[in-house]
Short mmCIF file of C-alpha atoms and ligand atoms in Angstrom, two decimals:
data_model
loop_
_atom_site.label_atom_id
_atom_site.label_comp_id
_atom_site.label_asym_id
_atom_site.label_seq_id
_atom_site.Cartn_x
_atom_site.Cartn_y
_atom_site.Cartn_z
CA UNK A 1 76.77 145.96 52.34
CA UNK A 2 77.16 142.30 53.25
CA UNK A 3 79.50 139.85 51.54
CA UNK A 4 81.63 142.53 49.82
CA UNK A 5 85.17 141.49 48.94
CA UNK A 6 86.60 145.02 49.17
CA UNK A 7 85.67 148.43 50.55
CA UNK A 8 85.48 149.66 46.93
CA UNK A 9 82.48 147.37 46.33
CA UNK A 10 80.51 148.92 49.19
CA UNK A 11 78.54 151.32 47.04
CA UNK A 12 76.17 152.10 49.89
CA UNK A 13 79.12 153.81 51.63
CA UNK A 14 80.20 157.32 50.44
CA UNK A 15 83.25 157.22 48.20
CA UNK A 16 85.53 159.30 50.43
CA UNK A 17 84.78 157.02 53.35
CA UNK A 18 85.34 153.94 51.19
CA UNK A 19 88.79 155.24 50.31
CA UNK A 20 89.62 156.08 53.91
CA UNK A 21 88.50 152.65 55.06
CA UNK A 22 90.51 150.96 52.32
CA UNK A 23 93.65 152.81 53.35
CA UNK A 24 93.26 152.12 57.08
CA UNK A 25 91.77 148.62 57.28
CA UNK A 26 91.75 145.27 55.54
CA UNK A 27 88.80 142.90 55.20
CA UNK A 28 90.81 139.77 55.87
CA UNK A 29 94.20 138.94 57.36
CA UNK A 30 94.61 135.90 55.06
CA UNK A 31 96.76 136.09 51.93
CA UNK A 32 96.17 133.44 49.26
CA UNK A 33 99.52 131.88 48.27
CA UNK A 34 98.37 128.87 46.22
CA UNK A 35 95.23 127.28 44.89
CA UNK A 36 94.67 123.84 43.40
CA UNK A 37 91.58 122.37 41.78
CA UNK A 38 90.45 118.78 41.40
CA UNK A 39 87.43 116.62 40.55
CA UNK A 40 86.70 118.75 37.48
CA UNK A 41 86.70 121.90 39.60
CA UNK A 42 84.29 120.50 42.18
CA UNK A 43 87.08 120.75 44.75
CA UNK A 44 89.19 123.85 45.41
CA UNK A 45 92.02 123.86 47.89
CA UNK A 46 93.55 127.15 49.02
CA UNK A 47 96.77 127.73 50.91
CA UNK A 48 96.71 130.93 52.98
CA UNK A 49 99.55 132.79 54.58
CA UNK A 50 98.82 134.15 58.05
CA UNK A 51 100.31 137.22 59.69
CA UNK A 52 103.76 136.13 60.78
CA UNK A 53 104.28 133.83 57.78
CA UNK A 54 102.77 130.46 58.75
CA UNK A 55 100.50 128.82 56.17
CA UNK A 56 97.23 126.87 56.50
CA UNK A 57 94.87 125.16 54.09
CA UNK A 58 91.14 125.15 53.48
CA UNK A 59 89.25 122.98 50.98
CA UNK A 60 85.88 123.73 49.33
CA UNK A 61 83.94 120.65 48.16
CA UNK A 62 80.89 121.15 45.93
CA UNK A 63 78.10 118.56 45.88
CA UNK A 64 74.68 118.51 44.23
CA UNK A 65 72.83 119.51 47.39
CA UNK A 66 75.47 121.25 49.54
CA UNK A 67 78.87 122.91 49.65
CA UNK A 68 81.27 121.95 52.40
CA UNK A 69 84.38 123.75 53.62
CA UNK A 70 87.18 121.89 55.38
CA UNK A 71 88.90 124.36 57.65
CA UNK A 72 92.20 124.62 59.65
CA UNK A 73 92.46 125.54 63.32
CA UNK A 74 96.26 125.41 63.80
CA UNK A 75 99.32 125.91 61.58
CA UNK A 76 100.74 122.41 61.91
CA UNK A 77 99.65 120.02 64.65
CA UNK A 78 101.44 118.95 67.82
CA UNK A 79 99.68 115.55 68.02
CA UNK A 80 101.95 113.99 65.40
CA UNK A 81 99.94 111.07 63.98
CA UNK A 82 102.47 109.16 61.82
CA UNK A 83 100.18 108.85 58.75
CA UNK A 84 99.23 112.55 58.61
CA UNK A 85 101.03 115.15 56.46
CA UNK A 86 100.20 117.91 58.97
CA UNK A 87 101.75 115.98 61.84
CA UNK A 88 105.04 115.68 59.95
CA UNK A 89 106.24 119.25 60.00
CA UNK A 90 106.95 121.42 62.99
CA UNK A 91 104.04 122.92 64.87
CA UNK A 92 103.60 126.62 64.05
CA UNK A 93 100.92 128.28 66.12
CA UNK A 94 97.27 128.38 67.07
CA UNK A 95 94.94 130.36 64.83
CA UNK A 96 92.92 133.22 66.28
CA UNK A 97 89.13 132.97 66.01
CA UNK A 98 89.05 135.61 63.27
CA UNK A 99 91.60 133.65 61.20
CA UNK A 100 89.40 130.56 61.35
CA UNK A 101 86.30 132.59 60.53
CA UNK A 102 88.06 134.32 57.61
CA UNK A 103 88.62 130.96 55.89
CA UNK A 104 84.85 130.48 55.96
CA UNK A 105 84.14 134.04 54.82
CA UNK A 106 86.50 133.58 51.85
CA UNK A 107 84.85 130.27 50.88
CA UNK A 108 81.37 131.77 51.22
CA UNK A 109 82.42 134.59 48.92
CA UNK A 110 83.89 132.19 46.32
CA UNK A 111 80.74 130.05 46.35
CA UNK A 112 78.50 133.12 46.12
CA UNK A 113 80.17 134.12 42.84
CA UNK A 114 79.08 130.68 41.55
CA UNK A 115 75.50 131.03 42.74
CA UNK A 116 76.13 128.56 45.57
CA UNK A 117 75.89 128.87 49.32
CA UNK A 118 78.36 127.58 51.90
CA UNK A 119 76.21 125.09 53.84
CA UNK A 120 78.59 122.94 55.92
CA UNK A 121 81.89 123.51 57.71
CA UNK A 122 84.13 120.69 58.96
CA UNK A 123 87.15 121.21 61.23
CA UNK A 124 89.17 118.56 59.43
CA UNK A 125 91.96 120.66 57.95
CA UNK A 126 95.25 121.30 59.69
CA UNK A 127 95.46 121.15 63.45
CA UNK A 128 93.79 119.65 66.50
CA UNK A 129 90.78 121.88 67.22
CA UNK A 130 90.63 120.94 70.89
CA UNK A 131 94.21 122.06 71.48
CA UNK A 132 92.98 125.51 70.42
CA UNK A 133 89.63 125.23 72.14
CA UNK A 134 88.65 128.83 73.00
CA UNK A 135 89.38 130.17 69.50
CA UNK A 136 87.60 127.23 67.86
CA UNK A 137 84.44 127.69 69.94
CA UNK A 138 84.53 131.45 69.34
CA UNK A 139 84.88 130.86 65.58
CA UNK A 140 82.00 128.35 65.63
CA UNK A 141 79.78 130.96 67.29
CA UNK A 142 80.79 133.54 64.67
CA UNK A 143 80.22 131.16 61.75
CA UNK A 144 76.82 130.19 63.19
CA UNK A 145 75.82 133.81 63.96
CA UNK A 146 72.69 134.69 61.91
CA UNK A 147 74.21 138.16 61.34
CA UNK A 148 77.37 136.59 59.88
CA UNK A 149 77.52 133.30 57.95
CA UNK A 150 74.39 131.81 59.57
CA UNK A 151 75.51 128.19 59.30
CA UNK A 152 73.64 126.08 61.82
CA UNK A 153 75.95 124.42 64.40
CA UNK A 154 74.42 121.11 63.38
CA UNK A 155 76.09 121.59 60.01
CA UNK A 156 79.45 122.22 61.65
CA UNK A 157 81.58 119.16 62.39
CA UNK A 158 84.44 119.38 64.88
CA UNK A 159 86.88 116.49 64.50
CA UNK A 160 89.22 115.61 67.36
CA UNK A 161 91.97 113.11 67.97
CA UNK A 162 90.53 112.80 71.49
CA UNK A 163 91.18 115.57 74.03
CA UNK A 164 88.76 114.25 76.66
CA UNK A 165 88.47 117.33 78.96
CA UNK A 166 87.47 119.47 75.98
CA UNK A 167 84.82 116.99 74.88
CA UNK A 168 83.34 117.30 78.37
CA UNK A 169 83.54 121.09 78.18
CA UNK A 170 81.83 121.13 74.79
CA UNK A 171 78.61 119.82 76.37
CA UNK A 172 78.47 122.96 78.54
CA UNK A 173 78.75 125.36 75.58
CA UNK A 174 75.28 124.75 74.23
CA UNK A 175 76.52 124.92 70.65
CA UNK A 176 75.21 121.61 69.27
CA UNK A 177 77.99 120.92 66.76
CA UNK A 178 78.46 117.43 65.37
CA UNK A 179 81.37 115.72 67.08
CA UNK A 180 83.72 113.50 65.07
CA UNK A 181 86.27 111.33 66.86
CA UNK A 182 89.36 110.19 64.94
CA UNK A 183 89.36 106.64 66.29
CA UNK A 184 91.49 104.67 63.76
CA UNK A 185 92.06 101.83 66.23
CA UNK A 186 89.97 100.28 68.99
CA UNK A 187 92.82 98.90 71.13
CA UNK A 188 95.21 101.13 73.08
CA UNK A 189 98.31 99.29 71.91
CA UNK A 190 97.70 100.21 68.24
CA UNK A 191 96.04 103.58 68.89
CA UNK A 192 99.04 104.68 71.00
CA UNK A 193 101.04 104.48 67.77
CA UNK A 194 98.51 105.82 65.25
CA UNK A 195 97.14 108.64 67.42
CA UNK A 196 99.86 109.36 70.04
CA UNK A 197 97.53 111.46 72.24
CA UNK A 198 95.91 108.11 73.14
CA UNK A 199 98.73 107.59 75.67
CA UNK A 200 97.24 110.44 77.65
CA UNK A 201 93.56 109.82 76.84
CA UNK A 202 92.94 106.07 76.37
CA UNK A 203 90.35 104.85 73.93
CA UNK A 204 87.71 103.49 76.35
CA UNK A 205 87.59 106.73 78.32
CA UNK A 206 87.47 108.66 75.04
CA UNK A 207 84.46 106.71 73.78
CA UNK A 208 82.73 107.14 77.17
CA UNK A 209 83.21 110.94 76.94
CA UNK A 210 81.97 110.99 73.34
CA UNK A 211 78.92 108.94 74.31
CA UNK A 212 78.12 111.43 77.10
CA UNK A 213 78.27 114.21 74.49
CA UNK A 214 75.96 112.22 72.22
CA UNK A 215 73.45 111.73 75.03
CA UNK A 216 73.64 115.38 76.16
CA UNK A 217 73.35 116.85 72.67
CA UNK A 218 71.12 114.20 71.11
CA UNK A 219 73.62 114.14 68.22
CA UNK A 220 75.11 110.90 66.98
CA UNK A 221 78.93 110.89 67.12
CA UNK A 222 80.87 110.15 63.95
CA UNK A 223 83.91 107.89 64.43
CA UNK A 224 86.54 108.37 61.74
CA UNK A 225 88.69 105.43 60.70
CA UNK A 226 91.52 106.11 58.26
CA UNK A 227 92.16 102.77 56.55
CA UNK A 228 95.84 101.79 56.50
CA UNK A 229 96.27 98.56 54.53
CA UNK A 230 97.17 95.60 56.71
CA UNK A 231 97.50 97.80 59.83
CA UNK A 232 93.97 98.56 61.06
CA UNK A 233 91.70 96.90 58.48
CA UNK A 234 91.80 93.30 59.65
CA UNK A 235 89.07 91.02 60.98
CA UNK A 236 90.44 91.57 64.48
CA UNK A 237 90.05 95.36 64.10
CA UNK A 238 86.44 94.98 62.94
CA UNK A 239 85.63 92.79 65.96
CA UNK A 240 87.31 95.23 68.35
CA UNK A 241 85.51 98.27 66.98
CA UNK A 242 82.28 96.28 67.14
CA UNK A 243 82.81 95.53 70.83
CA UNK A 244 83.75 99.15 71.55
CA UNK A 245 80.88 100.92 69.77
CA UNK A 246 77.97 98.48 69.70
CA UNK A 247 74.75 99.94 71.16
CA UNK A 248 76.19 103.45 71.17
CA UNK A 249 74.94 106.56 69.33
CA UNK A 250 77.67 106.02 66.79
CA UNK A 251 78.39 106.11 63.10
CA UNK A 252 81.64 104.77 61.64
CA UNK A 253 83.14 106.66 58.70
CA UNK A 254 85.89 104.78 56.84
CA UNK A 255 88.44 107.04 55.10
CA UNK A 256 90.71 105.22 52.64
CA UNK A 257 94.27 106.45 53.39
CA UNK A 258 95.43 109.21 51.08
CA UNK A 259 99.11 108.31 50.62
CA UNK A 260 101.66 110.63 52.23
CA UNK A 261 105.37 110.46 51.29
CA UNK A 262 107.83 109.12 53.84
CA UNK A 263 105.23 107.22 55.84
CA UNK A 264 105.26 103.42 56.20
CA UNK A 265 101.55 103.18 55.26
CA UNK A 266 99.70 102.17 52.11
CA UNK A 267 96.15 102.75 50.89
CA UNK A 268 93.79 99.77 50.94
CA UNK A 269 92.54 98.32 47.66
CA UNK A 270 88.94 98.89 46.59
CA UNK A 271 88.25 95.29 47.50
CA UNK A 272 89.96 95.78 50.86
CA UNK A 273 87.67 98.74 51.64
CA UNK A 274 84.56 96.77 50.66
CA UNK A 275 85.58 93.79 52.77
CA UNK A 276 86.37 95.82 55.91
CA UNK A 277 83.12 97.77 55.54
CA UNK A 278 81.22 94.48 55.47
CA UNK A 279 83.09 93.18 58.51
CA UNK A 280 82.23 96.34 60.47
CA UNK A 281 78.59 96.25 59.31
CA UNK A 282 78.43 92.59 60.40
CA UNK A 283 79.26 93.83 63.92
CA UNK A 284 75.96 95.69 63.88
CA UNK A 285 77.45 99.18 63.41
CA UNK A 286 76.36 101.97 61.07
CA UNK A 287 79.20 102.34 58.61
CA UNK A 288 79.89 104.37 55.47
CA UNK A 289 82.94 104.98 53.29
CA UNK A 290 83.99 108.61 52.85
CA UNK A 291 84.44 109.52 49.21
CA UNK A 292 88.02 110.34 48.32
CA UNK A 293 87.10 113.81 47.12
CA UNK A 294 90.05 116.06 46.47
CA UNK A 295 92.73 113.41 46.12
CA UNK A 296 94.29 115.27 43.20
CA UNK A 297 94.07 118.55 45.10
CA UNK A 298 96.57 117.19 47.65
CA UNK A 299 93.51 116.35 49.64
CA UNK A 300 94.36 115.17 53.12
CA UNK A 301 95.26 117.88 55.56
CA UNK A 302 98.74 119.33 55.18
CA UNK A 303 99.45 117.98 51.73
CA UNK A 304 99.22 121.18 49.71
CA UNK A 305 101.33 122.88 52.36
CA UNK A 306 103.87 120.07 52.03
CA UNK A 307 104.03 120.31 48.23
CA UNK A 308 104.51 124.09 48.28
CA UNK A 309 107.13 123.83 51.04
CA UNK A 310 109.03 121.30 48.91
CA UNK A 311 108.77 123.54 45.85
CA UNK A 312 110.12 126.45 47.88
CA UNK A 313 112.97 124.31 49.17
CA UNK A 314 113.79 123.19 45.63
CA UNK A 315 113.67 126.81 44.41
CA UNK A 316 116.01 127.84 47.22
CA UNK A 317 118.48 125.10 46.29
CA UNK A 318 118.64 125.76 42.54
N1 SAH B 1 93.20 116.88 64.12
C1 SAH B 1 91.86 116.53 63.97
C2 SAH B 1 91.19 117.14 62.75
C3 SAH B 1 91.99 117.22 61.47
S1 SAH B 1 92.40 115.71 60.65
C4 SAH B 1 91.71 115.02 63.94
O1 SAH B 1 92.70 114.33 63.83
O2 SAH B 1 90.58 114.58 64.08
C5 SAH B 1 90.86 115.22 59.91
C6 SAH B 1 90.79 113.74 59.59
O3 SAH B 1 91.65 113.40 58.49
C7 SAH B 1 91.22 112.87 60.75
O4 SAH B 1 90.30 111.83 60.97
C8 SAH B 1 92.56 112.36 60.28
O5 SAH B 1 92.91 111.17 60.92
C9 SAH B 1 92.35 112.21 58.79
N2 SAH B 1 93.59 112.11 58.00
C10 SAH B 1 94.78 112.68 58.27
N3 SAH B 1 95.68 112.33 57.32
C11 SAH B 1 95.05 111.53 56.44
C12 SAH B 1 95.45 110.85 55.24
N4 SAH B 1 96.69 110.96 54.75
N5 SAH B 1 94.52 110.11 54.59
C13 SAH B 1 93.26 110.01 55.06
N6 SAH B 1 92.82 110.65 56.18
C14 SAH B 1 93.70 111.39 56.87
FE1 SF4 B 2 96.96 116.36 64.07
FE2 SF4 B 2 94.67 115.30 63.23
FE3 SF4 B 2 96.91 115.13 61.72
FE4 SF4 B 2 96.72 113.71 63.97
S1 SF4 B 2 95.43 113.51 62.13
S2 SF4 B 2 98.51 114.94 63.32
S3 SF4 B 2 95.56 115.11 65.28
S4 SF4 B 2 95.81 116.99 62.24
#
């Protein structure tokens, strides 16, 4: 029986065998340690404990025409972007392919109980997918497998801070996922600070590699731009991103910063978002603003983990 949550539910299997299976095996290695809901239950965020004790998050977002899961590929992240909650705590470990897949299986099960179907998966949770490349590609193949979750690779988005060799390798895999590049700045000087991996893989070379992927796969690349008020949302930034991406197979996705404690950054105002969007559009680029779904659910990657870790610390102190 497909989609069962326990061996006990598998009524097409003889009872004795069900009991034996239940005693010897488990259906998932993930243990749910916390859940939070937001947007009138349209968003559900789950914190899972992995074997060995590290925790990762996954977020289900329900829309009228689709249901999207945001998934984690690493416990923590070694890239260390200064605005990101995940980058703030110590790197734990890479996830195995089955641990990534199990997040999707759990979400598919939850949605099924609501009469919905998991339709999209985005690698925008904790971790840098291309620093755990083999497991991520393996998990993509599993999630896309018609015998498993059957989600078309086109509906799977892999977001990277810019590991150029892996972008090149991705073209060879023949799994036509949608590639998202976390750009955030168009000049090296600023991007070196916001996305430290830029010191190794500079922005022009990154965009050239992404463009090659776009041409090979025929898929437009999505460039993510987290908006940090006064830092990367100025007229100068709009002009620079215009120069960098004009005439490319590109789409710019503005993400208003979701405030993280102990960072020097602030979210832009509504007016600030509108103005920067217009400036970028005036450069001739395709640009949209990502909705801030899940803000109350500790939305951006690493934030639920952070809250629970703080609660645990507080509990240990008192
Ligand atoms: N490590 C990968 C994928 C996970 S992060 C990457 O960086 O692309 C997914 C997206 O969320 C990235 O574009 C990241 O920059 C963005 N992000 C991280 N922290 C955020 C925050 N506090 N507010 C808004 N977006 C954030
Ligand atoms: Fe890692 Fe992405 Fe967060 Fe940067 S934004 S620290 S790459 S998870």
